[in-house]
Amino acid sequence: AKPSTLQALRNRNFAMGLGGGCLLAGLHSATGSSNDFYDYRFKSKKDPDDLASFYGGEELMELFCIFPIVGQIMMRNGRFDDTGNFVTTGFPGQLKANMVFSDEVNEDTGMTDWFNKRERFRDTLFGYTCWDMVINFGFRTLEDGTRECYHYGQYQTRARRNT
Protein backbone atom coordinates (compact mmCIF):
# COMPACT_ATOMS: atom_id res chain seq x y z
CA ALA A 1 0.00 0.00 0.00
CA LYS A 2 1.15 3.53 -0.80
CA PRO A 3 1.79 5.88 2.12
CA SER A 4 -0.49 8.88 2.32
CA THR A 5 0.67 12.14 0.81
CA LEU A 6 0.80 13.71 4.28
CA GLN A 7 2.99 10.92 5.65
CA ALA A 8 5.30 11.12 2.62
CA LEU A 9 5.58 14.89 3.11
CA ARG A 10 6.40 14.45 6.80
CA ASN A 11 9.08 11.88 5.97
CA ARG A 12 10.52 14.19 3.32
CA ASN A 13 10.55 17.19 5.69
CA PHE A 14 12.15 15.09 8.43
CA ALA A 15 14.83 13.85 6.04
CA MET A 16 15.51 17.36 4.74
CA GLY A 17 15.72 18.75 8.29
CA LEU A 18 18.05 15.99 9.43
CA GLY A 19 20.19 16.34 6.30
CA GLY A 20 20.35 20.12 6.66
CA GLY A 21 21.37 19.84 10.31
CA CYS A 22 24.09 17.34 9.49
CA LEU A 23 25.32 19.53 6.63
CA LEU A 24 25.56 22.57 8.92
CA ALA A 25 27.33 20.59 11.63
CA GLY A 26 29.75 19.22 9.01
CA LEU A 27 30.46 22.66 7.58
CA HIS A 28 31.13 24.02 11.04
CA SER A 29 33.43 21.09 11.80
CA ALA A 30 35.37 21.76 8.63
CA THR A 31 35.94 25.41 9.54
CA GLY A 32 37.71 24.47 12.77
CA SER A 33 38.12 26.50 15.92
CA SER A 34 39.30 30.01 16.50
CA ASN A 35 39.98 32.56 19.19
CA ASP A 36 39.09 36.23 18.85
CA PHE A 37 36.86 35.42 15.88
CA TYR A 38 35.29 38.88 15.71
CA ASP A 39 35.66 42.23 17.45
CA TYR A 40 33.32 45.10 16.57
CA ARG A 41 33.61 48.38 18.48
CA PHE A 42 31.93 51.75 18.20
CA LYS A 43 31.55 54.92 20.27
CA SER A 44 28.31 56.07 21.85
CA LYS A 45 27.16 59.10 23.82
CA LYS A 46 24.19 57.19 25.24
CA ASP A 47 23.52 57.08 28.97
CA PRO A 48 25.63 54.25 30.46
CA ASP A 49 22.73 52.87 32.48
CA ASP A 50 20.62 52.68 29.31
CA LEU A 51 23.46 50.83 27.57
CA ALA A 52 23.80 48.39 30.49
CA SER A 53 20.04 47.83 30.42
CA PHE A 54 20.14 47.13 26.67
CA TYR A 55 23.12 44.78 26.79
CA GLY A 56 21.83 42.99 29.88
CA GLY A 57 18.23 42.75 28.75
CA GLU A 58 16.02 40.94 26.32
CA GLU A 59 16.24 43.54 23.51
CA LEU A 60 19.77 42.48 22.57
CA MET A 61 18.76 38.82 22.41
CA GLU A 62 15.77 39.70 20.21
CA LEU A 63 18.18 41.38 17.78
CA PHE A 64 20.65 38.50 18.10
CA CYS A 65 17.97 36.01 17.05
CA ILE A 66 17.31 38.07 13.86
CA PHE A 67 13.94 36.49 12.97
CA PRO A 68 10.95 36.53 15.36
CA ILE A 69 10.37 32.77 14.88
CA VAL A 70 13.95 32.06 16.03
CA GLY A 71 13.35 34.17 19.13
CA GLN A 72 10.15 32.26 19.79
CA ILE A 73 11.82 28.86 19.44
CA MET A 74 15.03 29.67 21.29
CA MET A 75 13.95 32.15 23.97
CA ARG A 76 10.30 31.49 24.73
CA ASN A 77 10.50 27.69 24.70
CA GLY A 78 13.56 27.45 26.95
CA ARG A 79 13.96 26.94 30.68
CA PHE A 80 16.60 27.42 33.35
CA ASP A 81 18.16 24.23 34.77
CA ASP A 82 19.36 23.65 38.35
CA THR A 83 22.81 25.10 37.62
CA GLY A 84 21.56 28.36 36.10
CA ASN A 85 22.09 27.43 32.44
CA PHE A 86 19.36 28.39 30.00
CA VAL A 87 18.41 25.24 28.07
CA THR A 88 16.51 25.47 24.80
CA THR A 89 16.19 24.08 21.29
CA GLY A 90 19.49 24.33 19.42
CA PHE A 91 20.36 23.99 15.79
CA PRO A 92 20.72 21.08 15.75
CA GLY A 93 20.08 19.44 19.12
CA GLN A 94 20.00 21.12 22.51
CA LEU A 95 21.47 24.53 23.29
CA LYS A 96 22.76 25.54 26.72
CA ALA A 97 23.48 29.19 27.33
CA ASN A 98 25.35 30.47 30.35
CA MET A 99 25.45 34.21 31.09
CA VAL A 100 27.73 36.15 33.43
CA PHE A 101 27.07 39.84 34.03
CA SER A 102 29.82 42.15 35.34
CA ASP A 103 29.87 45.89 35.89
CA GLU A 104 31.40 48.67 37.91
CA VAL A 105 29.77 51.86 39.13
CA ASN A 106 31.74 55.11 39.34
CA GLU A 107 31.48 56.21 42.99
CA ASP A 108 31.81 59.91 42.07
CA THR A 109 29.06 60.01 39.42
CA GLY A 110 26.94 57.04 40.51
CA MET A 111 26.82 55.90 36.86
CA THR A 112 27.99 52.63 35.36
CA ASP A 113 31.64 52.90 34.25
CA TRP A 114 31.72 49.60 32.39
CA PHE A 115 29.45 46.62 31.77
CA ASN A 116 30.09 43.17 30.28
CA LYS A 117 27.74 40.33 29.45
CA ARG A 118 29.69 37.12 28.77
CA GLU A 119 27.65 34.39 27.13
CA ARG A 120 28.65 30.84 26.41
CA PHE A 121 26.52 28.92 23.92
CA ARG A 122 27.06 25.17 23.66
CA ASP A 123 25.00 23.10 21.22
CA THR A 124 24.95 19.31 21.64
CA LEU A 125 23.38 16.45 19.71
CA PHE A 126 23.64 12.73 20.57
CA GLY A 127 26.61 13.24 22.90
CA TYR A 128 28.53 15.46 20.51
CA THR A 129 29.21 19.15 20.85
CA CYS A 130 28.15 20.60 17.51
CA TRP A 131 29.46 24.04 18.34
CA ASP A 132 30.62 25.97 21.38
CA MET A 133 31.29 29.70 21.52
CA VAL A 134 31.80 32.53 23.97
CA ILE A 135 30.82 36.09 23.10
CA ASN A 136 31.01 39.30 25.11
CA PHE A 137 28.81 42.38 24.80
CA GLY A 138 29.24 45.58 26.70
CA PHE A 139 30.91 48.94 26.99
CA ARG A 140 33.55 50.93 28.84
CA THR A 141 33.68 54.64 29.57
CA LEU A 142 36.54 56.44 27.85
CA GLU A 143 38.52 59.37 29.25
CA ASP A 144 36.51 61.85 27.13
CA GLY A 145 33.26 60.60 28.72
CA THR A 146 31.98 58.70 25.67
CA ARG A 147 31.32 55.00 25.77
CA GLU A 148 33.10 52.41 23.67
CA CYS A 149 30.61 49.61 22.97
CA TYR A 150 31.92 46.24 21.90
CA HIS A 151 30.72 42.94 20.52
CA TYR A 152 33.56 40.47 20.84
CA GLY A 153 33.79 36.80 19.86
CA GLN A 154 36.15 35.26 22.41
CA TYR A 155 36.29 31.73 21.00
CA GLN A 156 34.43 29.15 18.97
CA THR A 157 35.07 25.45 18.61
CA ARG A 158 34.08 22.80 16.13
CA ALA A 159 32.21 19.58 16.67
CA ARG A 160 33.70 17.01 19.04
CA ARG A 161 32.64 13.98 21.04
CA ASN A 162 31.83 14.84 24.68
CA THR A 163 33.79 12.86 27.26
PDB file of C-alpha atoms in Angstrom:
ATOM      1  CA  ALA A   1       0.000   0.000   0.000  1.00  0.00           C
ATOM      2  CA  LYS A   2       1.150   3.534  -0.802  1.00  0.00           C
ATOM      3  CA  PRO A   3       1.791   5.880   2.123  1.00  0.00           C
ATOM      4  CA  SER A   4      -0.490   8.878   2.319  1.00  0.00           C
ATOM      5  CA  THR A   5       0.675  12.142   0.810  1.00  0.00           C
ATOM      6  CA  LEU A   6       0.805  13.711   4.279  1.00  0.00           C
ATOM      7  CA  GLN A   7       2.995  10.916   5.648  1.00  0.00           C
ATOM      8  CA  ALA A   8       5.303  11.120   2.624  1.00  0.00           C
ATOM      9  CA  LEU A   9       5.583  14.889   3.106  1.00  0.00           C
ATOM     10  CA  ARG A  10       6.396  14.449   6.803  1.00  0.00           C
ATOM     11  CA  ASN A  11       9.080  11.877   5.973  1.00  0.00           C
ATOM     12  CA  ARG A  12      10.524  14.193   3.318  1.00  0.00           C
ATOM     13  CA  ASN A  13      10.547  17.195   5.691  1.00  0.00           C
ATOM     14  CA  PHE A  14      12.155  15.093   8.427  1.00  0.00           C
ATOM     15  CA  ALA A  15      14.832  13.849   6.037  1.00  0.00           C
ATOM     16  CA  MET A  16      15.510  17.364   4.737  1.00  0.00           C
ATOM     17  CA  GLY A  17      15.716  18.750   8.291  1.00  0.00           C
ATOM     18  CA  LEU A  18      18.052  15.994   9.426  1.00  0.00           C
ATOM     19  CA  GLY A  19      20.188  16.340   6.304  1.00  0.00           C
ATOM     20  CA  GLY A  20      20.346  20.121   6.664  1.00  0.00           C
ATOM     21  CA  GLY A  21      21.365  19.844  10.315  1.00  0.00           C
ATOM     22  CA  CYS A  22      24.092  17.336   9.491  1.00  0.00           C
ATOM     23  CA  LEU A  23      25.318  19.530   6.634  1.00  0.00           C
ATOM     24  CA  LEU A  24      25.564  22.573   8.916  1.00  0.00           C
ATOM     25  CA  ALA A  25      27.335  20.585  11.632  1.00  0.00           C
ATOM     26  CA  GLY A  26      29.747  19.216   9.013  1.00  0.00           C
ATOM     27  CA  LEU A  27      30.464  22.656   7.585  1.00  0.00           C
ATOM     28  CA  HIS A  28      31.127  24.023  11.039  1.00  0.00           C
ATOM     29  CA  SER A  29      33.428  21.085  11.804  1.00  0.00           C
ATOM     30  CA  ALA A  30      35.367  21.765   8.635  1.00  0.00           C
ATOM     31  CA  THR A  31      35.941  25.412   9.545  1.00  0.00           C
ATOM     32  CA  GLY A  32      37.713  24.473  12.770  1.00  0.00           C
ATOM     33  CA  SER A  33      38.118  26.496  15.918  1.00  0.00           C
ATOM     34  CA  SER A  34      39.300  30.013  16.498  1.00  0.00           C
ATOM     35  CA  ASN A  35      39.978  32.563  19.191  1.00  0.00           C
ATOM     36  CA  ASP A  36      39.087  36.230  18.851  1.00  0.00           C
ATOM     37  CA  PHE A  37      36.860  35.425  15.882  1.00  0.00           C
ATOM     38  CA  TYR A  38      35.291  38.879  15.713  1.00  0.00           C
ATOM     39  CA  ASP A  39      35.655  42.232  17.445  1.00  0.00           C
ATOM     40  CA  TYR A  40      33.325  45.102  16.571  1.00  0.00           C
ATOM     41  CA  ARG A  41      33.610  48.384  18.483  1.00  0.00           C
ATOM     42  CA  PHE A  42      31.931  51.750  18.199  1.00  0.00           C
ATOM     43  CA  LYS A  43      31.552  54.921  20.269  1.00  0.00           C
ATOM     44  CA  SER A  44      28.311  56.070  21.847  1.00  0.00           C
ATOM     45  CA  LYS A  45      27.164  59.099  23.817  1.00  0.00           C
ATOM     46  CA  LYS A  46      24.185  57.193  25.240  1.00  0.00           C
ATOM     47  CA  ASP A  47      23.517  57.076  28.968  1.00  0.00           C
ATOM     48  CA  PRO A  48      25.633  54.253  30.460  1.00  0.00           C
ATOM     49  CA  ASP A  49      22.732  52.870  32.480  1.00  0.00           C
ATOM     50  CA  ASP A  50      20.616  52.685  29.308  1.00  0.00           C
ATOM     51  CA  LEU A  51      23.457  50.829  27.574  1.00  0.00           C
ATOM     52  CA  ALA A  52      23.801  48.393  30.490  1.00  0.00           C
ATOM     53  CA  SER A  53      20.039  47.827  30.419  1.00  0.00           C
ATOM     54  CA  PHE A  54      20.143  47.129  26.672  1.00  0.00           C
ATOM     55  CA  TYR A  55      23.120  44.780  26.792  1.00  0.00           C
ATOM     56  CA  GLY A  56      21.828  42.986  29.877  1.00  0.00           C
ATOM     57  CA  GLY A  57      18.226  42.754  28.755  1.00  0.00           C
ATOM     58  CA  GLU A  58      16.022  40.943  26.318  1.00  0.00           C
ATOM     59  CA  GLU A  59      16.242  43.537  23.514  1.00  0.00           C
ATOM     60  CA  LEU A  60      19.774  42.481  22.567  1.00  0.00           C
ATOM     61  CA  MET A  61      18.755  38.824  22.405  1.00  0.00           C
ATOM     62  CA  GLU A  62      15.767  39.702  20.212  1.00  0.00           C
ATOM     63  CA  LEU A  63      18.180  41.378  17.780  1.00  0.00           C
ATOM     64  CA  PHE A  64      20.649  38.504  18.103  1.00  0.00           C
ATOM     65  CA  CYS A  65      17.969  36.009  17.047  1.00  0.00           C
ATOM     66  CA  ILE A  66      17.310  38.074  13.857  1.00  0.00           C
ATOM     67  CA  PHE A  67      13.940  36.491  12.966  1.00  0.00           C
ATOM     68  CA  PRO A  68      10.951  36.525  15.362  1.00  0.00           C
ATOM     69  CA  ILE A  69      10.368  32.767  14.878  1.00  0.00           C
ATOM     70  CA  VAL A  70      13.947  32.060  16.030  1.00  0.00           C
ATOM     71  CA  GLY A  71      13.351  34.168  19.133  1.00  0.00           C
ATOM     72  CA  GLN A  72      10.150  32.259  19.794  1.00  0.00           C
ATOM     73  CA  ILE A  73      11.821  28.859  19.443  1.00  0.00           C
ATOM     74  CA  MET A  74      15.028  29.674  21.294  1.00  0.00           C
ATOM     75  CA  MET A  75      13.953  32.151  23.974  1.00  0.00           C
ATOM     76  CA  ARG A  76      10.296  31.488  24.725  1.00  0.00           C
ATOM     77  CA  ASN A  77      10.503  27.691  24.696  1.00  0.00           C
ATOM     78  CA  GLY A  78      13.558  27.451  26.955  1.00  0.00           C
ATOM     79  CA  ARG A  79      13.957  26.937  30.681  1.00  0.00           C
ATOM     80  CA  PHE A  80      16.604  27.423  33.353  1.00  0.00           C
ATOM     81  CA  ASP A  81      18.160  24.233  34.768  1.00  0.00           C
ATOM     82  CA  ASP A  82      19.358  23.654  38.354  1.00  0.00           C
ATOM     83  CA  THR A  83      22.808  25.096  37.615  1.00  0.00           C
ATOM     84  CA  GLY A  84      21.559  28.364  36.097  1.00  0.00           C
ATOM     85  CA  ASN A  85      22.091  27.426  32.443  1.00  0.00           C
ATOM     86  CA  PHE A  86      19.361  28.392  30.001  1.00  0.00           C
ATOM     87  CA  VAL A  87      18.408  25.237  28.066  1.00  0.00           C
ATOM     88  CA  THR A  88      16.511  25.468  24.798  1.00  0.00           C
ATOM     89  CA  THR A  89      16.192  24.078  21.287  1.00  0.00           C
ATOM     90  CA  GLY A  90      19.487  24.329  19.423  1.00  0.00           C
ATOM     91  CA  PHE A  91      20.362  23.991  15.789  1.00  0.00           C
ATOM     92  CA  PRO A  92      20.721  21.080  15.755  1.00  0.00           C
ATOM     93  CA  GLY A  93      20.075  19.445  19.123  1.00  0.00           C
ATOM     94  CA  GLN A  94      20.003  21.123  22.507  1.00  0.00           C
ATOM     95  CA  LEU A  95      21.473  24.528  23.287  1.00  0.00           C
ATOM     96  CA  LYS A  96      22.765  25.544  26.718  1.00  0.00           C
ATOM     97  CA  ALA A  97      23.480  29.192  27.326  1.00  0.00           C
ATOM     98  CA  ASN A  98      25.345  30.472  30.355  1.00  0.00           C
ATOM     99  CA  MET A  99      25.450  34.207  31.092  1.00  0.00           C
ATOM    100  CA  VAL A 100      27.734  36.151  33.433  1.00  0.00           C
ATOM    101  CA  PHE A 101      27.071  39.844  34.033  1.00  0.00           C
ATOM    102  CA  SER A 102      29.824  42.147  35.343  1.00  0.00           C
ATOM    103  CA  ASP A 103      29.867  45.888  35.890  1.00  0.00           C
ATOM    104  CA  GLU A 104      31.405  48.665  37.906  1.00  0.00           C
ATOM    105  CA  VAL A 105      29.771  51.856  39.130  1.00  0.00           C
ATOM    106  CA  ASN A 106      31.737  55.110  39.344  1.00  0.00           C
ATOM    107  CA  GLU A 107      31.476  56.214  42.993  1.00  0.00           C
ATOM    108  CA  ASP A 108      31.806  59.911  42.075  1.00  0.00           C
ATOM    109  CA  THR A 109      29.059  60.014  39.423  1.00  0.00           C
ATOM    110  CA  GLY A 110      26.938  57.043  40.506  1.00  0.00           C
ATOM    111  CA  MET A 111      26.817  55.900  36.864  1.00  0.00           C
ATOM    112  CA  THR A 112      27.985  52.633  35.361  1.00  0.00           C
ATOM    113  CA  ASP A 113      31.643  52.905  34.245  1.00  0.00           C
ATOM    114  CA  TRP A 114      31.716  49.596  32.394  1.00  0.00           C
ATOM    115  CA  PHE A 115      29.450  46.619  31.769  1.00  0.00           C
ATOM    116  CA  ASN A 116      30.091  43.170  30.281  1.00  0.00           C
ATOM    117  CA  LYS A 117      27.737  40.330  29.448  1.00  0.00           C
ATOM    118  CA  ARG A 118      29.686  37.125  28.769  1.00  0.00           C
ATOM    119  CA  GLU A 119      27.645  34.393  27.133  1.00  0.00           C
ATOM    120  CA  ARG A 120      28.654  30.842  26.406  1.00  0.00           C
ATOM    121  CA  PHE A 121      26.520  28.916  23.924  1.00  0.00           C
ATOM    122  CA  ARG A 122      27.059  25.165  23.664  1.00  0.00           C
ATOM    123  CA  ASP A 123      24.995  23.100  21.224  1.00  0.00           C
ATOM    124  CA  THR A 124      24.955  19.308  21.640  1.00  0.00           C
ATOM    125  CA  LEU A 125      23.380  16.446  19.714  1.00  0.00           C
ATOM    126  CA  PHE A 126      23.645  12.727  20.567  1.00  0.00           C
ATOM    127  CA  GLY A 127      26.608  13.239  22.904  1.00  0.00           C
ATOM    128  CA  TYR A 128      28.532  15.463  20.509  1.00  0.00           C
ATOM    129  CA  THR A 129      29.208  19.154  20.848  1.00  0.00           C
ATOM    130  CA  CYS A 130      28.146  20.604  17.506  1.00  0.00           C
ATOM    131  CA  TRP A 131      29.462  24.043  18.340  1.00  0.00           C
ATOM    132  CA  ASP A 132      30.619  25.974  21.376  1.00  0.00           C
ATOM    133  CA  MET A 133      31.288  29.695  21.519  1.00  0.00           C
ATOM    134  CA  VAL A 134      31.799  32.531  23.965  1.00  0.00           C
ATOM    135  CA  ILE A 135      30.820  36.086  23.102  1.00  0.00           C
ATOM    136  CA  ASN A 136      31.012  39.300  25.106  1.00  0.00           C
ATOM    137  CA  PHE A 137      28.810  42.376  24.795  1.00  0.00           C
ATOM    138  CA  GLY A 138      29.245  45.583  26.703  1.00  0.00           C
ATOM    139  CA  PHE A 139      30.911  48.943  26.989  1.00  0.00           C
ATOM    140  CA  ARG A 140      33.546  50.929  28.842  1.00  0.00           C
ATOM    141  CA  THR A 141      33.680  54.637  29.574  1.00  0.00           C
ATOM    142  CA  LEU A 142      36.542  56.436  27.851  1.00  0.00           C
ATOM    143  CA  GLU A 143      38.522  59.374  29.251  1.00  0.00           C
ATOM    144  CA  ASP A 144      36.510  61.851  27.133  1.00  0.00           C
ATOM    145  CA  GLY A 145      33.263  60.604  28.719  1.00  0.00           C
ATOM    146  CA  THR A 146      31.980  58.699  25.671  1.00  0.00           C
ATOM    147  CA  ARG A 147      31.319  55.003  25.774  1.00  0.00           C
ATOM    148  CA  GLU A 148      33.101  52.408  23.666  1.00  0.00           C
ATOM    149  CA  CYS A 149      30.608  49.612  22.974  1.00  0.00           C
ATOM    150  CA  TYR A 150      31.918  46.237  21.897  1.00  0.00           C
ATOM    151  CA  HIS A 151      30.717  42.938  20.522  1.00  0.00           C
ATOM    152  CA  TYR A 152      33.559  40.473  20.840  1.00  0.00           C
ATOM    153  CA  GLY A 153      33.786  36.798  19.859  1.00  0.00           C
ATOM    154  CA  GLN A 154      36.150  35.262  22.406  1.00  0.00           C
ATOM    155  CA  TYR A 155      36.291  31.730  20.997  1.00  0.00           C
ATOM    156  CA  GLN A 156      34.428  29.152  18.970  1.00  0.00           C
ATOM    157  CA  THR A 157      35.069  25.452  18.607  1.00  0.00           C
ATOM    158  CA  ARG A 158      34.082  22.802  16.129  1.00  0.00           C
ATOM    159  CA  ALA A 159      32.210  19.581  16.667  1.00  0.00           C
ATOM    160  CA  ARG A 160      33.704  17.007  19.035  1.00  0.00           C
ATOM    161  CA  ARG A 161      32.637  13.977  21.042  1.00  0.00           C
ATOM    162  CA  ASN A 162      31.825  14.842  24.675  1.00  0.00           C
ATOM    163  CA  THR A 163      33.785  12.864  27.260  1.00  0.00           C
TER     164      THR A 163
END
